[in-house]
PDB file of C-alpha atoms in Angstrom:
ATOM      1  CA  MET Q   2     -24.517 -25.535  23.894  1.00  0.00           C
ATOM      2  CA  LYS Q   3     -23.386 -27.550  21.488  1.00  0.00           C
ATOM      3  CA  ILE Q   4     -20.009 -27.380  20.054  1.00  0.00           C
ATOM      4  CA  ARG Q   5     -19.320 -29.500  16.517  1.00  0.00           C
ATOM      5  CA  SER Q   6     -15.857 -28.456  15.928  1.00  0.00           C
ATOM      6  CA  LYS Q   7     -12.948 -29.297  18.007  1.00  0.00           C
ATOM      7  CA  ALA Q   8     -10.732 -26.708  17.214  1.00  0.00           C
ATOM      8  CA  LEU Q   9     -13.578 -24.408  18.385  1.00  0.00           C
ATOM      9  CA  TYR Q  10     -14.173 -26.014  21.554  1.00  0.00           C
ATOM     10  CA  ASP Q  11      -9.874 -25.809  22.261  1.00  0.00           C
ATOM     11  CA  TYR Q  12     -10.160 -22.205  21.554  1.00  0.00           C
ATOM     12  CA  LEU Q  13     -13.120 -21.530  23.511  1.00  0.00           C
ATOM     13  CA  LYS Q  14     -11.750 -23.577  26.504  1.00  0.00           C
ATOM     14  CA  GLU Q  15      -8.214 -21.923  26.185  1.00  0.00           C
ATOM     15  CA  ALA Q  16      -9.988 -18.588  26.209  1.00  0.00           C
ATOM     16  CA  GLY Q  17     -11.730 -19.433  29.203  1.00  0.00           C
ATOM     17  CA  VAL Q  18     -15.082 -18.603  27.852  1.00  0.00           C
ATOM     18  CA  LEU Q  19     -16.941 -22.164  28.110  1.00  0.00           C
ATOM     19  CA  ASN Q  20     -18.705 -21.446  30.949  1.00  0.00           C
ATOM     20  CA  GLY Q  21     -19.101 -17.443  30.523  1.00  0.00           C
ATOM     21  CA  THR Q  22     -22.038 -15.287  29.134  1.00  0.00           C
ATOM     22  CA  PRO Q  23     -23.841 -15.563  25.553  1.00  0.00           C
ATOM     23  CA  GLU Q  24     -21.882 -12.219  24.719  1.00  0.00           C
ATOM     24  CA  GLU Q  25     -18.496 -13.332  25.988  1.00  0.00           C
ATOM     25  CA  ILE Q  26     -19.244 -16.635  23.980  1.00  0.00           C
ATOM     26  CA  ALA Q  27     -20.274 -14.919  20.575  1.00  0.00           C
ATOM     27  CA  SER Q  28     -17.238 -12.589  21.024  1.00  0.00           C
ATOM     28  CA  ALA Q  29     -14.687 -15.655  20.782  1.00  0.00           C
ATOM     29  CA  LYS Q  30     -16.372 -17.625  18.457  1.00  0.00           C
ATOM     30  CA  HIS Q  31     -16.319 -14.388  15.994  1.00  0.00           C
ATOM     31  CA  GLN Q  32     -12.450 -14.023  16.781  1.00  0.00           C
ATOM     32  CA  TYR Q  33     -12.098 -17.957  16.186  1.00  0.00           C
ATOM     33  CA  ARG Q  34     -13.410 -17.595  12.663  1.00  0.00           C
ATOM     34  CA  THR Q  35     -11.672 -14.667  12.032  1.00  0.00           C
ATOM     35  CA  GLN Q  36      -8.403 -16.502  12.873  1.00  0.00           C
ATOM     36  CA  TYR Q  37      -9.634 -19.631  11.103  1.00  0.00           C
ATOM     37  CA  LYS Q  38     -10.404 -17.712   7.865  1.00  0.00           C
ATOM     38  CA  LYS Q  39      -6.635 -15.637   7.804  1.00  0.00           C
ATOM     39  CA  GLN Q  40      -5.054 -18.566   8.610  1.00  0.00           C
ATOM     40  CA  TRP Q  41      -6.676 -20.910   5.825  1.00  0.00           C
ATOM     41  CA  LYS Q  42      -6.291 -17.932   3.304  1.00  0.00           C
ATOM     42  CA  GLN Q  43      -2.578 -17.958   3.699  1.00  0.00           C
ATOM     43  CA  GLN Q  44      -2.880 -21.701   3.421  1.00  0.00           C
ATOM     44  CA  LYS Q  45      -4.749 -21.872  -0.225  1.00  0.00           C
ATOM     45  CA  ARG Q  46      -2.811 -18.374  -1.461  1.00  0.00           C
ATOM     46  CA  PRO Q  47      -0.905 -19.579  -4.611  1.00  0.00           C
ATOM     47  CA  ARG Q  48       2.539 -19.360  -4.325  1.00  0.00           C
ATOM     48  CA  LYS Q  49       4.835 -19.427  -7.159  1.00  0.00           C
ATOM     49  CA  GLU Q  50       8.632 -19.824  -6.836  1.00  0.00           C
ATOM     50  CA  LEU Q  51      11.484 -19.365  -9.021  1.00  0.00           C
ATOM     51  CA  ARG Q  52      15.158 -20.542  -7.767  1.00  0.00           C
ATOM     52  CA  ILE Q  53      18.224 -19.567 -10.278  1.00  0.00           C
ATOM     53  CA  ASP Q  54      22.185 -19.738  -9.410  1.00  0.00           C
ATOM     54  CA  VAL Q  55      24.380 -16.666 -10.028  1.00  0.00           C
ATOM     55  CA  THR Q  56      28.019 -16.610  -9.860  1.00  0.00           C
ATOM     56  CA  LEU Q  57      29.251 -14.868  -7.250  1.00  0.00           C
ATOM     57  CA  LYS Q  58      30.423 -11.588  -9.538  1.00  0.00           C
ATOM     58  CA  GLN Q  59      26.822 -11.617 -10.760  1.00  0.00           C
ATOM     59  CA  PHE Q  60      25.398 -12.302  -6.549  1.00  0.00           C
ATOM     60  CA  ALA Q  61      27.465  -9.081  -5.812  1.00  0.00           C
ATOM     61  CA  ALA Q  62      26.466  -6.901  -9.166  1.00  0.00           C
ATOM     62  CA  ILE Q  63      22.529  -7.957  -7.603  1.00  0.00           C
ATOM     63  CA  ASN Q  64      23.598  -6.801  -3.954  1.00  0.00           C
ATOM     64  CA  ARG Q  65      25.165  -3.337  -5.065  1.00  0.00           C
ATOM     65  CA  ASN Q  66      22.088  -2.419  -7.276  1.00  0.00           C
ATOM     66  CA  ALA Q  67      19.619  -3.236  -4.540  1.00  0.00           C
ATOM     67  CA  LEU Q  68      21.637  -1.729  -1.926  1.00  0.00           C
ATOM     68  CA  GLU Q  69      21.304   1.734  -4.340  1.00  0.00           C
ATOM     69  CA  ALA Q  70      17.708   1.105  -4.835  1.00  0.00           C
ATOM     70  CA  ASP Q  71      17.135   0.880  -1.050  1.00  0.00           C
ATOM     71  CA  LEU Q  72      15.300  -2.822  -1.505  1.00  0.00           C
ATOM     72  CA  SER Q  73      16.415  -6.229  -0.580  1.00  0.00           C
ATOM     73  CA  ARG Q  74      18.008  -8.490  -3.415  1.00  0.00           C
ATOM     74  CA  THR Q  75      14.787 -10.509  -3.507  1.00  0.00           C
ATOM     75  CA  ALA Q  76      12.373  -7.612  -3.629  1.00  0.00           C
ATOM     76  CA  TYR Q  77      15.274  -5.863  -6.168  1.00  0.00           C
ATOM     77  CA  ALA Q  78      14.954  -9.575  -8.250  1.00  0.00           C
ATOM     78  CA  ARG Q  79      11.700  -9.893  -8.519  1.00  0.00           C
ATOM     79  CA  ASN Q  80      10.654  -5.812  -9.868  1.00  0.00           C
ATOM     80  CA  ILE Q  81      14.035  -6.266 -12.198  1.00  0.00           C
ATOM     81  CA  ILE Q  82      12.299  -9.497 -13.508  1.00  0.00           C
ATOM     82  CA  LEU Q  83       8.606  -8.297 -13.220  1.00  0.00           C
ATOM     83  CA  ALA Q  84       9.672  -5.076 -15.252  1.00  0.00           C
ATOM     84  CA  ALA Q  85      11.788  -7.246 -17.862  1.00  0.00           C
ATOM     85  CA  THR Q  86       8.132  -8.585 -18.724  1.00  0.00           C
ATOM     86  CA  GLY Q  87       6.509  -6.205 -19.292  1.00  0.00           C
ATOM     87  CA  SER Q  88       4.169  -6.751 -16.702  1.00  0.00           C
ATOM     88  CA  GLU Q  89       5.034  -4.024 -14.482  1.00  0.00           C
ATOM     89  CA  LYS Q  90       7.554  -0.765 -14.436  1.00  0.00           C
ATOM     90  CA  PHE Q  91      10.151  -0.737 -11.917  1.00  0.00           C
ATOM     91  CA  ILE Q  92      11.186   2.521 -10.802  1.00  0.00           C
ATOM     92  CA  PRO Q  93      14.421   2.838  -8.879  1.00  0.00           C
ATOM     93  CA  HIS Q  94      13.962   5.817  -5.909  1.00  0.00           C
ATOM     94  CA  LYS Q  95      10.824   6.578  -6.664  1.00  0.00           C
ATOM     95  CA  GLU Q  96      10.432   8.832  -3.930  1.00  0.00           C
ATOM     96  CA  GLN Q  97      13.460  10.869  -5.103  1.00  0.00           C
ATOM     97  CA  LEU Q  98      11.380  11.563  -8.588  1.00  0.00           C
ATOM     98  CA  LEU Q  99       8.001  12.489  -6.681  1.00  0.00           C
ATOM     99  CA  GLU Q 100       9.724  15.043  -4.230  1.00  0.00           C
ATOM    100  CA  ILE Q 101      11.163  16.368  -8.132  1.00  0.00           C
ATOM    101  CA  LEU Q 102       7.675  16.207  -9.067  1.00  0.00           C
ATOM    102  CA  GLN Q 103       6.824  18.197  -6.133  1.00  0.00           C
ATOM    103  CA  LEU Q 104       9.100  21.458  -7.025  1.00  0.00           C
ATOM    104  CA  VAL Q 105       8.715  21.844 -10.730  1.00  0.00           C
ATOM    105  CA  SER Q 106       4.793  21.413  -9.870  1.00  0.00           C
ATOM    106  CA  MET Q 107       5.391  24.248  -7.525  1.00  0.00           C
ATOM    107  CA  ALA Q 108       7.479  26.346  -9.216  1.00  0.00           C
ATOM    108  CA  ALA Q 109       4.593  25.782 -12.119  1.00  0.00           C
ATOM    109  CA  ILE Q 110       1.629  26.779  -9.900  1.00  0.00           C
ATOM    110  CA  ALA Q 111       3.084  29.907  -8.434  1.00  0.00           C
ATOM    111  CA  ALA Q 112       4.577  31.091 -12.009  1.00  0.00           C
ATOM    112  CA  ALA Q 113       1.007  30.597 -13.309  1.00  0.00           C
ATOM    113  CA  LYS Q 114      -0.606  32.837 -10.194  1.00  0.00           C
ATOM    114  CA  ASN Q 115       1.985  35.288 -10.751  1.00  0.00           C
ATOM    115  CA  ASN Q 116       2.359  35.605  -6.909  1.00  0.00           C
ATOM    116  CA  ALA Q 117       5.481  34.063  -6.689  1.00  0.00           C
ATOM    117  CA  GLN Q 118       9.479  36.071  -6.868  1.00  0.00           C
ATOM    118  CA  LEU Q 119      11.458  35.030  -9.699  1.00  0.00           C
ATOM    119  CA  SER Q 120      14.402  34.250  -7.395  1.00  0.00           C
ATOM    120  CA  ARG Q 121      11.947  31.597  -5.795  1.00  0.00           C
ATOM    121  CA  LEU Q 122      10.833  29.956  -8.938  1.00  0.00           C
ATOM    122  CA  SER Q 123      14.647  29.707 -10.090  1.00  0.00           C
ATOM    123  CA  GLU Q 124      15.531  27.891  -6.805  1.00  0.00           C
ATOM    124  CA  TRP Q 125      12.875  25.722  -6.997  1.00  0.00           C
ATOM    125  CA  LEU Q 126      13.909  25.180 -10.509  1.00  0.00           C
ATOM    126  CA  GLU Q 127      17.654  24.820  -9.655  1.00  0.00           C
ATOM    127  CA  GLN Q 128      16.735  22.150  -7.083  1.00  0.00           C
ATOM    128  CA  ALA Q 129      14.512  19.983  -9.348  1.00  0.00           C
ATOM    129  CA  GLU Q 130      17.605  20.228 -12.083  1.00  0.00           C
ATOM    130  CA  THR Q 131      20.270  19.160  -9.035  1.00  0.00           C
ATOM    131  CA  MET Q 132      17.901  16.303  -7.893  1.00  0.00           C
ATOM    132  CA  LEU Q 133      16.870  14.929 -10.859  1.00  0.00           C
ATOM    133  CA  MET Q 134      21.060  14.900 -12.676  1.00  0.00           C
ATOM    134  CA  GLN Q 135      21.991  13.350  -8.933  1.00  0.00           C
ATOM    135  CA  TYR Q 136      19.215  10.654  -9.700  1.00  0.00           C
ATOM    136  CA  LEU Q 137      20.056  10.072 -13.216  1.00  0.00           C
ATOM    137  CA  LYS Q 138      24.045   9.562 -12.234  1.00  0.00           C
ATOM    138  CA  HIS Q 139      22.596   6.587  -9.577  1.00  0.00           C
ATOM    139  CA  THR Q 140      20.416   5.166 -11.901  1.00  0.00           C
ATOM    140  CA  THR Q 141      22.567   4.999 -15.340  1.00  0.00           C
TER     141      THR Q 141
END
């Protein structure tokens, strides 16, 4: 067996398959290629970085807003910046909005099928309204 790559040879040697069966060697080579491609892709990935300075008051406000949005400061800042450019939309507490939508949808479907009691529909809509009011308090 002829191995041209020193790195591949070292990998096969560490894996202990140099004197193994052809199937073991082929499997180890496949694993090596997979790892190599993954590392190459990570190294070649274009990255751009922004560094900004903020005052302590601004940092405290960013930190507070990030905590309220259940995001890290970096993720929060990235989402806000991208939302400001118009390339993406930032929706804080998206899970809460999806729960509200689910309640309203359940009520609408039940009303359309006429198989739910009026009290149950009213309960779902009141719950959705309460959740929406809480959401709006947090985001404004």
